[in-house]
XYZ file of C-alpha atoms in Angstrom:
631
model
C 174.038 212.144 157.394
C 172.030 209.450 159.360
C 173.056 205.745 157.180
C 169.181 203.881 157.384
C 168.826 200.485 157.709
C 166.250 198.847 155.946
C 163.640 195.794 157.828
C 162.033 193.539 156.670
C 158.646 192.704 157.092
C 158.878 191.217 161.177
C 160.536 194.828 161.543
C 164.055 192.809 161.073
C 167.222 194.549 160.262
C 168.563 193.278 156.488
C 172.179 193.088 156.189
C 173.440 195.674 153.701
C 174.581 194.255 150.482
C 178.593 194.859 150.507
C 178.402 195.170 146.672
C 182.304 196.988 146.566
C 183.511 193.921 148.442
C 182.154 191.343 145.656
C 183.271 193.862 143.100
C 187.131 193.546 144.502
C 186.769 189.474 144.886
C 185.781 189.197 140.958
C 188.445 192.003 139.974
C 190.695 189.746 141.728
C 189.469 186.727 140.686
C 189.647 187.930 137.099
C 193.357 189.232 137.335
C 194.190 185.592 138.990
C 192.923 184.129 135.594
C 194.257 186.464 133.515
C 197.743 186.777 134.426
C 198.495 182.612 133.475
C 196.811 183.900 130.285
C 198.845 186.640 129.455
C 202.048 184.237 130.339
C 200.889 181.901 127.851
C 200.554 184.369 125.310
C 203.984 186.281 126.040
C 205.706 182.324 126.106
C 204.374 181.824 122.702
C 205.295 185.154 121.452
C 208.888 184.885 122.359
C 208.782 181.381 120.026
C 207.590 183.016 116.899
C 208.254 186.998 117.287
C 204.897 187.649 115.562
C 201.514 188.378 118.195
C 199.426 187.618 114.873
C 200.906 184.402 114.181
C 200.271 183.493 117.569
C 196.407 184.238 117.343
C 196.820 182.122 114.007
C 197.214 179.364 115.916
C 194.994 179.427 118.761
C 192.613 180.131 116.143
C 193.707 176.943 114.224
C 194.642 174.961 117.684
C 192.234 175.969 120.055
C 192.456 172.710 122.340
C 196.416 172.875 122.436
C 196.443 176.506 123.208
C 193.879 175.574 126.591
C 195.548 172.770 127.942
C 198.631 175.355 128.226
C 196.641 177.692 130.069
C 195.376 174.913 132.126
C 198.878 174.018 132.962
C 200.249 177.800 133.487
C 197.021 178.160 135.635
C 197.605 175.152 137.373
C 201.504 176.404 138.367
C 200.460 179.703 138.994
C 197.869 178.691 141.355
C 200.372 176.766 143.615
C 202.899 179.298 143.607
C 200.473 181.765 144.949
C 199.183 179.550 147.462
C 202.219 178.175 148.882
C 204.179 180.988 148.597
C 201.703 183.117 149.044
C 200.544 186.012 146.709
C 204.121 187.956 147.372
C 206.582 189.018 145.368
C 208.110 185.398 145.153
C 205.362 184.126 142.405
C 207.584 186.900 140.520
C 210.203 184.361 140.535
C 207.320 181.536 138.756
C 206.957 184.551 136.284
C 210.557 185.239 135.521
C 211.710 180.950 135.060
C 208.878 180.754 132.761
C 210.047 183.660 130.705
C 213.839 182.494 130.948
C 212.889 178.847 129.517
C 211.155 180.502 126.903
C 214.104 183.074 126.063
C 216.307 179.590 125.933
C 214.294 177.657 123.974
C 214.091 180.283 121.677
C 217.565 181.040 121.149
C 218.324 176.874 121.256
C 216.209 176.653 117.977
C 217.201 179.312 116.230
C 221.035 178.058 116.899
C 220.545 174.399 117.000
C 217.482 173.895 115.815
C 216.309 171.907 118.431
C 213.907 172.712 121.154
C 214.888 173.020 125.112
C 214.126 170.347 126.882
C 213.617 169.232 130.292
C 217.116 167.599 130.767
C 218.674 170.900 129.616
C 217.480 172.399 132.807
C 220.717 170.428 134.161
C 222.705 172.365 131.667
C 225.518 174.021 133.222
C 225.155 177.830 133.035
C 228.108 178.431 130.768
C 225.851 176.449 127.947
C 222.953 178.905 128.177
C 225.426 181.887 128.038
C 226.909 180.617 124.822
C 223.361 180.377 123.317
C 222.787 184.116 124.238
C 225.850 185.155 122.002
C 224.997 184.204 118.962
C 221.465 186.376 119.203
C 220.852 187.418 115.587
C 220.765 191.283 114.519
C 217.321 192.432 114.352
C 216.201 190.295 118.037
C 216.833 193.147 119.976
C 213.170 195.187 119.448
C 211.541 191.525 119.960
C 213.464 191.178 122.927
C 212.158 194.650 124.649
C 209.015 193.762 123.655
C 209.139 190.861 125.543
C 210.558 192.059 128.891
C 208.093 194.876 128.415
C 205.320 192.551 128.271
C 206.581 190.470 131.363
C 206.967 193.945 133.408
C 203.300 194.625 132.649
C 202.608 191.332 133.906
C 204.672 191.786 136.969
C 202.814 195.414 137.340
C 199.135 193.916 137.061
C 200.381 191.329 139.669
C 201.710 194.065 142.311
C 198.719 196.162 141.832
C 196.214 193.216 142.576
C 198.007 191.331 144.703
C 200.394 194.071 146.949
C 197.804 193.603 150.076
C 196.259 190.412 149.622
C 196.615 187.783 152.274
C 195.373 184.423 152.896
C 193.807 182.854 155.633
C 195.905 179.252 157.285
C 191.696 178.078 156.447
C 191.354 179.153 152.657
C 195.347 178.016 151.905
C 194.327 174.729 153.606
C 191.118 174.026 151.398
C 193.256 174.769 148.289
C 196.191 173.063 148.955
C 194.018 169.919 149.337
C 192.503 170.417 145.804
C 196.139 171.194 144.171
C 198.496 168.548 145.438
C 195.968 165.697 143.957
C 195.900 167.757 140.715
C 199.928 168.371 140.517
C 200.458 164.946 141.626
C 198.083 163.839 139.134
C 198.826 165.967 136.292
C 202.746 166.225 136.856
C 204.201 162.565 138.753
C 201.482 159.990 138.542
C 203.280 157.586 136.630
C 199.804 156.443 135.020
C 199.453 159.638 133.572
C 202.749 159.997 132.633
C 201.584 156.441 130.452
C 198.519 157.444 129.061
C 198.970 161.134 128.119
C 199.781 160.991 125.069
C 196.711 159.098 124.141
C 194.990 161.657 125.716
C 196.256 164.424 123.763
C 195.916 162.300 120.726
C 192.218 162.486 121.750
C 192.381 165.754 121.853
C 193.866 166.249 118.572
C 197.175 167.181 119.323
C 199.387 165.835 117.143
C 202.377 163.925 118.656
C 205.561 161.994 117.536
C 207.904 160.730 120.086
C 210.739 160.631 117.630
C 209.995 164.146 116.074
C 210.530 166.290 118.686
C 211.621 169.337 116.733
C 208.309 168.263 114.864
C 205.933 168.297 117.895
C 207.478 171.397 119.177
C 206.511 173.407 115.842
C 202.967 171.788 115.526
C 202.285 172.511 119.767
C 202.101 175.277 122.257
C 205.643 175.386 123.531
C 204.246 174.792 127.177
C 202.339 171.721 125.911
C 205.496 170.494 123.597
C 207.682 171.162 127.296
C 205.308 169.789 129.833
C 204.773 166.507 127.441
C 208.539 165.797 127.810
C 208.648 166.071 131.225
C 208.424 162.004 131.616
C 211.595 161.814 129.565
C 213.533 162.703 133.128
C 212.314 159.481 134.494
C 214.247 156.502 134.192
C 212.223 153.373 134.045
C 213.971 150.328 135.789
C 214.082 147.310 133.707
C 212.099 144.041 134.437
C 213.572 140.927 136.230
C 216.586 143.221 137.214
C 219.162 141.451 139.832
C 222.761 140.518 140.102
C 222.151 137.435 138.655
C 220.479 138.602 135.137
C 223.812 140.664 135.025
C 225.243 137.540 135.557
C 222.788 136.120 133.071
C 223.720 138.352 130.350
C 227.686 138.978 130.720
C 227.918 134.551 130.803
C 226.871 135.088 127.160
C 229.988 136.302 126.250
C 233.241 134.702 125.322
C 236.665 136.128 126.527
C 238.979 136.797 124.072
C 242.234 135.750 122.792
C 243.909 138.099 121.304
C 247.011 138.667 122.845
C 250.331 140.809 122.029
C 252.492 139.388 119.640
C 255.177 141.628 120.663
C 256.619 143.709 123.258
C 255.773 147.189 121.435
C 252.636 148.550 122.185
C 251.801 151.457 119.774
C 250.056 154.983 121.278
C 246.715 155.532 120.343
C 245.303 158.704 119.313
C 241.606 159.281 118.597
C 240.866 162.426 116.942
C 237.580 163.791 117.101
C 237.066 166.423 114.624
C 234.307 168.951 115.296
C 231.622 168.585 111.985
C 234.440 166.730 109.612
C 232.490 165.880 107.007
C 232.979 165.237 103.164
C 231.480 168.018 101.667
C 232.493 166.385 98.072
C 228.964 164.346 99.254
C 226.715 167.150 98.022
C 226.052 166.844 95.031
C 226.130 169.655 92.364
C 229.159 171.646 93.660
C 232.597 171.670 92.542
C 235.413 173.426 94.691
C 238.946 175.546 93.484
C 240.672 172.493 94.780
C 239.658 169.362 96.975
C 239.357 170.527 100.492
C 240.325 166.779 101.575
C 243.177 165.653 99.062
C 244.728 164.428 102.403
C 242.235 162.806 103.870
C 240.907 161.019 100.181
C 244.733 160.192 99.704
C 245.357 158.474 103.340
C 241.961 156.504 102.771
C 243.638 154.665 99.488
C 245.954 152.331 101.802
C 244.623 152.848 105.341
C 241.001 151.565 106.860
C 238.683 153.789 106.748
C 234.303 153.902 106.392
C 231.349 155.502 107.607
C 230.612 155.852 111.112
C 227.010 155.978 112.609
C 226.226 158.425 114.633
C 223.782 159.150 117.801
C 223.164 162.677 116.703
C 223.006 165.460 113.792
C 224.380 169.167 114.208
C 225.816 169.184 118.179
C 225.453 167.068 120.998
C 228.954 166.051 120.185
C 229.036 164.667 124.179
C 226.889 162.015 123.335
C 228.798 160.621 120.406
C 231.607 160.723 123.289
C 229.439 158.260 125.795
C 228.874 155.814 123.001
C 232.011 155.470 121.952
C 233.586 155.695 125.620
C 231.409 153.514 127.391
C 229.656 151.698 124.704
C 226.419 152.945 127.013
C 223.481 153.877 124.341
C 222.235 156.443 123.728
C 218.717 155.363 122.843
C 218.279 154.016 125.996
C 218.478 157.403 127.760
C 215.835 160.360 127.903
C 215.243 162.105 124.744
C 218.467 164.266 123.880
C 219.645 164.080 127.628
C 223.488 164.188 128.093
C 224.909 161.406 130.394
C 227.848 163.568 131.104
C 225.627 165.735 132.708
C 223.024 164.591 134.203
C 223.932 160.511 134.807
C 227.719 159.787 135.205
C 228.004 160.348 138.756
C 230.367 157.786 140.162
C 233.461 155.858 137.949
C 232.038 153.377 135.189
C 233.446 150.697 132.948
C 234.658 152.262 129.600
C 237.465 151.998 126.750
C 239.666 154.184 129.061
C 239.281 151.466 131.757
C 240.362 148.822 129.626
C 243.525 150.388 128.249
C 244.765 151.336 131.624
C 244.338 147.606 132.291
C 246.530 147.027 129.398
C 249.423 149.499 130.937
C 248.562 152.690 128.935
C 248.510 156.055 130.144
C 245.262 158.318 129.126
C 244.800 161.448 128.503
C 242.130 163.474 127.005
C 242.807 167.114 125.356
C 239.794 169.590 124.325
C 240.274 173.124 123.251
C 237.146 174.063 124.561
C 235.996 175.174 128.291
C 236.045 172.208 130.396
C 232.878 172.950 131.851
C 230.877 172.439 129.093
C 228.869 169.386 128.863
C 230.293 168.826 132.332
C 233.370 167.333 131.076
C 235.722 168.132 134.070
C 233.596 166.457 136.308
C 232.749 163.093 133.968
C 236.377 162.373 132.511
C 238.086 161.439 135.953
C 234.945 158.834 136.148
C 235.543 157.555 132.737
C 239.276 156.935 134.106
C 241.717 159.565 132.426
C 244.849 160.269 134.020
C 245.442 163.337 132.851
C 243.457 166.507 131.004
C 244.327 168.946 128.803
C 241.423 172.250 128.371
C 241.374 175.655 126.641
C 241.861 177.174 129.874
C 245.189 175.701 130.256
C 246.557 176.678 126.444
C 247.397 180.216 127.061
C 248.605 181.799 124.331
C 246.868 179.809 121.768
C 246.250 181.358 118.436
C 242.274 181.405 118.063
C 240.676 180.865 114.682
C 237.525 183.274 115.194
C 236.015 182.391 118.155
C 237.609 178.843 118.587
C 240.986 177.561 119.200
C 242.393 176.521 115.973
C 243.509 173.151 114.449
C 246.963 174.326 114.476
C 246.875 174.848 118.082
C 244.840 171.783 118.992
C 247.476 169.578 116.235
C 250.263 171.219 118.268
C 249.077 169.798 121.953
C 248.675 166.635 120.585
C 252.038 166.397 119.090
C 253.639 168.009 122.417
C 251.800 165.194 124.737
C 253.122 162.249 121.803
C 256.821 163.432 122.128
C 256.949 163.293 126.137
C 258.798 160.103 127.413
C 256.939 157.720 129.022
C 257.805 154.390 130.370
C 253.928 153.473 129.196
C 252.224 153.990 126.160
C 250.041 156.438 125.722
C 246.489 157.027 124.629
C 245.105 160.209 123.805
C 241.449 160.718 123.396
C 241.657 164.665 121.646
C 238.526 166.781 120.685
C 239.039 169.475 118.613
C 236.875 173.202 117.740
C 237.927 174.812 114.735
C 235.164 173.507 112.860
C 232.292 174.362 115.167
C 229.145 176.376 114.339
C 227.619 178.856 113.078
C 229.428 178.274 109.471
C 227.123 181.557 107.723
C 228.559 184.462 109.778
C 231.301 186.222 108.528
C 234.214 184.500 109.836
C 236.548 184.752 107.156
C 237.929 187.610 105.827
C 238.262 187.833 102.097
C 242.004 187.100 102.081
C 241.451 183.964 104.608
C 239.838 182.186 101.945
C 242.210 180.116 99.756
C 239.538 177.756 98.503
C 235.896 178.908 96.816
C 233.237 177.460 95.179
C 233.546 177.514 91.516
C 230.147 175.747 90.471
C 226.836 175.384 92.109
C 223.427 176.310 91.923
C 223.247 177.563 95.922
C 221.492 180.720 97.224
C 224.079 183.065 98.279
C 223.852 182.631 101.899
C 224.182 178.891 101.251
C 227.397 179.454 99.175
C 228.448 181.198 102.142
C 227.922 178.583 104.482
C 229.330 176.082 102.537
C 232.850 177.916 101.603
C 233.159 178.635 104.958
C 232.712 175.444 106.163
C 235.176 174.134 103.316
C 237.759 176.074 104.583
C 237.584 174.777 107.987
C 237.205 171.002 106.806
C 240.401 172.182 104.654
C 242.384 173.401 107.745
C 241.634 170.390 109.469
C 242.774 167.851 106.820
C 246.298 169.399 106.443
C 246.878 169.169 110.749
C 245.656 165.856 110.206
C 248.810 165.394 107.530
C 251.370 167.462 109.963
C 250.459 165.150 112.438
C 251.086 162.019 110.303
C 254.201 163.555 108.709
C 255.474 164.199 112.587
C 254.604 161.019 113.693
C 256.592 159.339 110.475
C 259.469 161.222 111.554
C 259.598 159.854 114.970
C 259.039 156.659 114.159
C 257.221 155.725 117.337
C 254.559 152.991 117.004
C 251.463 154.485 116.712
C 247.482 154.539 115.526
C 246.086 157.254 115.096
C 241.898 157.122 114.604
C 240.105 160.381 112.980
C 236.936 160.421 112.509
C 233.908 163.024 112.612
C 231.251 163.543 115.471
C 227.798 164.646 113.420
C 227.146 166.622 110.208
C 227.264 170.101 110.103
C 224.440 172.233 111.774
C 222.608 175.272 109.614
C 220.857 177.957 111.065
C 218.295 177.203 107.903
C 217.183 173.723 109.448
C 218.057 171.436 106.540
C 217.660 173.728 103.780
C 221.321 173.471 102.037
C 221.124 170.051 102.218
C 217.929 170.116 100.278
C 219.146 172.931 97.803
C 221.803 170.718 96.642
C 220.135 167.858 96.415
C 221.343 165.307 99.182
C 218.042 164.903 100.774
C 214.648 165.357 99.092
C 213.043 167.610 101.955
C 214.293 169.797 104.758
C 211.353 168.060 106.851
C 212.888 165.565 108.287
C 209.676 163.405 108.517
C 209.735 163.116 105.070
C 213.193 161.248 104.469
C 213.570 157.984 103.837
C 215.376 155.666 104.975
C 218.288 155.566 102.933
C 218.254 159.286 103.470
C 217.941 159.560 107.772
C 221.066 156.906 106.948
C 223.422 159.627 104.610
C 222.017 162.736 107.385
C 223.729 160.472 110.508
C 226.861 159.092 108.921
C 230.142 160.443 108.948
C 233.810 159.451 107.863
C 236.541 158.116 109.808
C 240.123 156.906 109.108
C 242.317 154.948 111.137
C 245.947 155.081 110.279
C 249.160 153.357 111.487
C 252.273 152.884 111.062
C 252.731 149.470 112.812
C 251.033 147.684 109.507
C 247.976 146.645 110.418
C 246.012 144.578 107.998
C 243.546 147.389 105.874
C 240.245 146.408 107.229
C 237.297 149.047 105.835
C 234.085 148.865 107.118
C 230.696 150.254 104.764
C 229.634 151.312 108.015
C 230.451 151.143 111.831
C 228.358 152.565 114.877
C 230.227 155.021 117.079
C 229.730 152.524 120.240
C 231.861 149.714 118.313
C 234.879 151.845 117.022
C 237.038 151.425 119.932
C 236.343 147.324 119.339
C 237.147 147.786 115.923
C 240.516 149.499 116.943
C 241.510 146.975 119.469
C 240.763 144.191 117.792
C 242.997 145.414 114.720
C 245.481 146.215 117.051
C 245.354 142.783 118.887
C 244.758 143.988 122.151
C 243.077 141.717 124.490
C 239.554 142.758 126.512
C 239.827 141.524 129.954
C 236.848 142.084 131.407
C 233.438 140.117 130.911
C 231.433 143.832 129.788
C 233.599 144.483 127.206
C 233.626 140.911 125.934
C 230.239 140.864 126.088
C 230.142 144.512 123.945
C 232.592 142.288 121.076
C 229.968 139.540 121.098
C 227.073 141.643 120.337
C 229.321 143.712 117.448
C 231.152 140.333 116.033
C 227.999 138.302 115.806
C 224.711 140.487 116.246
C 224.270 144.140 114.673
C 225.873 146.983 113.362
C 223.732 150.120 114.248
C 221.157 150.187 116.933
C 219.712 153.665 117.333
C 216.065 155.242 118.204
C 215.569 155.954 114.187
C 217.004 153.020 112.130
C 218.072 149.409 113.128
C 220.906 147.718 111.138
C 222.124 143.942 110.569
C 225.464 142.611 110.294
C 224.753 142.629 106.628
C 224.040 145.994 106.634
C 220.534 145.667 106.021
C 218.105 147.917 107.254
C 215.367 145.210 109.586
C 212.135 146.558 111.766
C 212.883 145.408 114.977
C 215.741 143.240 116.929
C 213.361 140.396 117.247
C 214.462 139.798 113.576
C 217.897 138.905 114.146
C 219.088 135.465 115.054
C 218.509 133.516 118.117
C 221.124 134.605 120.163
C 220.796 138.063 119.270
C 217.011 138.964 119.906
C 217.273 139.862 123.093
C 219.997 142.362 122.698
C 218.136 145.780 123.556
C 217.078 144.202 126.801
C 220.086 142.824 127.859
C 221.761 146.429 127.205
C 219.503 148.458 129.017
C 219.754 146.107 131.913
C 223.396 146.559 131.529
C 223.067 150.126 131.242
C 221.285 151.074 134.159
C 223.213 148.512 136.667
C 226.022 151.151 135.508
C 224.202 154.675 135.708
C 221.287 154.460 138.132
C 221.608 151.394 140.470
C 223.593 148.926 142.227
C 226.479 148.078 140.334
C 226.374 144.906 139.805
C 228.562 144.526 137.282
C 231.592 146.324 138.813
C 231.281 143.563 141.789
């Protein structure tokens, strides 16, 4: 059949409307926008498991839920334009859904969220989290990947043929790079955005990131942490201000008495904790008559910790390096992501003072990067699961036993130097509410309370462990008797105890008033971040117990009691700030000498004020620039 033009009224031919074409570009154009859409959704689902709960809150957070479209949108658009629209955007599709799988898993576990740092996890960390995937996941799970198949399909389909001219990529990368720049590295943004999603009613607390993460889309809670990566370099930085601030220190005088230097052992013990705290709960027998008895003649206190429930690596830096904490990224590891080259610490200063070092952990010596970060913190020697073969395991975990028995192995070698060992053990670590134990494991129970049963659980569980651990701690005391060798030996306990329930044991028995933690007081955030520790000896050293000591100040504590001297200016200048200025200093609460709970450093005394500046300075000559202070 004959196709007829139409003309117009000069007799013109009129260009046939191509409606079929137009209908492709908007079926197109729709998918385009609908595919970031359906990844928002599917991210969202994976964080709560419920498709209605989701809709619940777009309905209820309608602004939050389209700035995280705007943001998938915004990713999805450059992937498909600098890539091109290929089977690589797949791979934008499938690190969105892994994140979200992690994150996930991460606060179920730990409750925590996962955040940017983590992406510098090693891989063995991720794999861990995937174990411990509860019964019941599994249907959510194919669900999920189902969803992110369709997702893939709808993409293929669409996209299979569709290329881009060098003209129309051109145009669009010019309209993206401004807008990632913009929205993603412009350091003024970075500044003012969370003023602008205050304006926009999202609800944001810098210190209550668990909190922001359940009241936010998880790709708004993720993206808004992003400027935690960045290191900001402090003001007036320069050799001299690191001159500046070490000249305010005074070198010390302590010197050796005596010939005999004693070995030092420090003893972290995974989530050691005195469960005798919580109130309303009485045990078949006291899981710490060791411990309690050992505390009646030795020095012994609380100890302030950086962190609750894991991050046991950053209770490590503090007390290592003396390095904060608080002055890092939130809930970034330095042992991953920032200890890169050799820096000053406690190790450092020993070997100055003729000791040999070793460090012994029964776990995997890749986790939290440890194999890499100990030869920079200056151990000689190292001691990991992979090289006790043959060890008995308690569950998952080598046990106390084991651990007790490497330590004791490593004291009895002869050495022409003394020795210090820094030991970490994992008995003790989570989850305490799986079934560990069988029934005849148990030799302690709880004989009064007025717990759930899965918190009863939990907490006999837990006892036992705690109970295993303080009678190695007495073998080890009893050996070290025996020999007679001069010795310290420092225990103490990294964080409290992590629940899968959040909070909610410690709020069943009464120890804090909420399992929100924005709703604790004070006095209560204080009890939730302090821990025992113990410090005995045989080489009579005067009983010296402190109410409370931060974890960055122990090893002071230790070598002042022991009379060794500090040689270099850093570490003189750590003993000035913990003899005359403060005894906690952390992102939540700020403590005096007096143990007084003050506002802000600018409180303290003259000499003291400028403390928190002096100590970042310090800390990021060591981590992120030129090294001043090791000139």
């Amino acid at each position: 059949m004959e196709k007829i033009s139409k003309r117009g009224l000069l007799g013109k031919k009129i260009p046939t409307w191509n409606w079929r074409k137009y209908v492709i570009i908007f079926w197109k154009v729709l998918v385009f926008l609908l595919i970031p859409l359906l990844l928002a959704l599917l991210l969202e689902f994976i964080q709560k498991w419920s498709i209605l709960t989701v809709f619940d809150f777009i309905k209820n957070n309608a602004v939050v839920f389209l700035f995280s479209y705007f943001i998938t949108l915004l990713l999805f658009s450059s992937f498909f334009v600098i890539i091109g629209p290929n089977l690589w955007v797949w791979l934008y599709l499938a690190i969105f859904f892994i994140f979200s799988l992690i994150n996930h898993f991460k606060v179920l576990i730990l409750w925590e969220p996962f955040y940017p740092v983590d992406i510098f996890v090693n891989a063995g960390s991720s794999k861990e989290l995937f174990s411990f995937i509860k019964p019941g996941s599994e249907i959510y799970l194919i669900y999920s990947f189902l969803f992110l198949i369709l997702i893939f399909a709808l993409h293929f389909l669409v996209f299979r043929k569709t290329k881009i001219s060098k003209k129309i990529r051109i145009i669009l990368l010019l309209l993206l790079i401004p807008s990632n720049y913009y929205i993603f590295a412009s350091e003024d943004f970075r500044v003012i955005k969370l003023q602008r999603l205050t304006g926009l009613n999202v609800e944001w607390l810098s210190w209550r990131q668990k909190y922001n993460y359940d009241n936010n889309w998880f790709v708004v809670w993720f993206y808004t942490n992003l400027g935690n990566i960045f290191i900001e370099k402090p003001d007036n930085y320069s050799k001299q201000e690191i001159q500046n601030i070490l000249s305010k220190s005074q070198e010390t005088t302590n010197l050796w008495e005596n010939k005999v230097r004693p070995d030092i052992i420090f003893i972290l013990s995974e989530a050691f904790w005195d469960i005798s705290k919580l109130p309303n709960i009485e045990f078949s027998e006291n899981p710490l008559k060791n411990f309690d008895n050992l505390k009646k003649d030795f020095s012994n206190g609380s100890l302030l910790s950086p962190t609750y429930g894991g991050k046991t690596a950053m209770v490590e830096y503090e007390m290592l390096t003396w390095n904060l904490v608080k002055y890092l990224p939130f809930w970034s590891i330095a042992y991953q992501q920032y200890i890169k080259k050799p820096i000053p610490s406690i190790v450092w200063e020993l070997k100055d003072n003729w000791y040999s070092t070793l460090a012994i952990h029964s776990y995997e010596k890749s986790f939290f990067n440890r194999e890499k970060t100990y030869p920079l913190l200056w151990f000689d020697k190292f001691i990991w699961q992979e090289d006790m073969a043959g060890a008995w395991y308690k569950w998952p975990f080598i046990s106390d036993k084991e651990f007790t028995d490497r330590i004791i192995e490593n004291l009895d070698k002869k050495s022409d130097k003394p020795k210090f060992i820094f030991s970490i053990s994992m008995e003790n670590h989570f989850p305490y509410n799986w079934e560990k134990f069988k029934k005849n494991e148990l030799d302690i129970e709880v004989t009064k309370s007025n717990l759930t049963e899965a918190s009863k659980q939990i907490v006999t569980n837990y006892a036992q462990w705690i109970k295993d651990a303080d009678k190695q701690l007495q073998r080890l005391i009893d050996h070290i008797k025996a020999s007679n060798k001069p010795t310290i030996v420092v225990f103490f306990w990294d964080h409290l105890w992590a629940l899968w329930d959040s909070y909610f044991t410690y709020k069943e028995t009464g120890f804090v008033g909420s399992d929100d933690e924005t709703k604790w007081t004070k006095d209560e955030f204080l009890k939730m971040y302090s821990t025992p520790y113990l410090i005995w000896d045989n080489i009579w050293l005067k009983k010296d117990d402190k109410k409370y000591i931060w974890s960055s100040f122990l090893w002071n504590y230790i070598l002042d009691l022991a009379n060794i001297k500090k040689k270099s200016k850093y570490f003189n200048y750590v003993s000035h700030i913990y003899n005359n200025c403060i005894t906690w200093n952390s992102k939540k609460l700020i403590m005096d000498k007096n143990y007084q709970m003050i506002d802000n450093i600018s409180s303290l005394k003259d000499d003291c004020k400028n403390i928190d500046k002096d100590n970042y300075t310090l800390q990021y000559d060591i981590l992120f620039w030129e090294n001043y202070l090791g000139e």
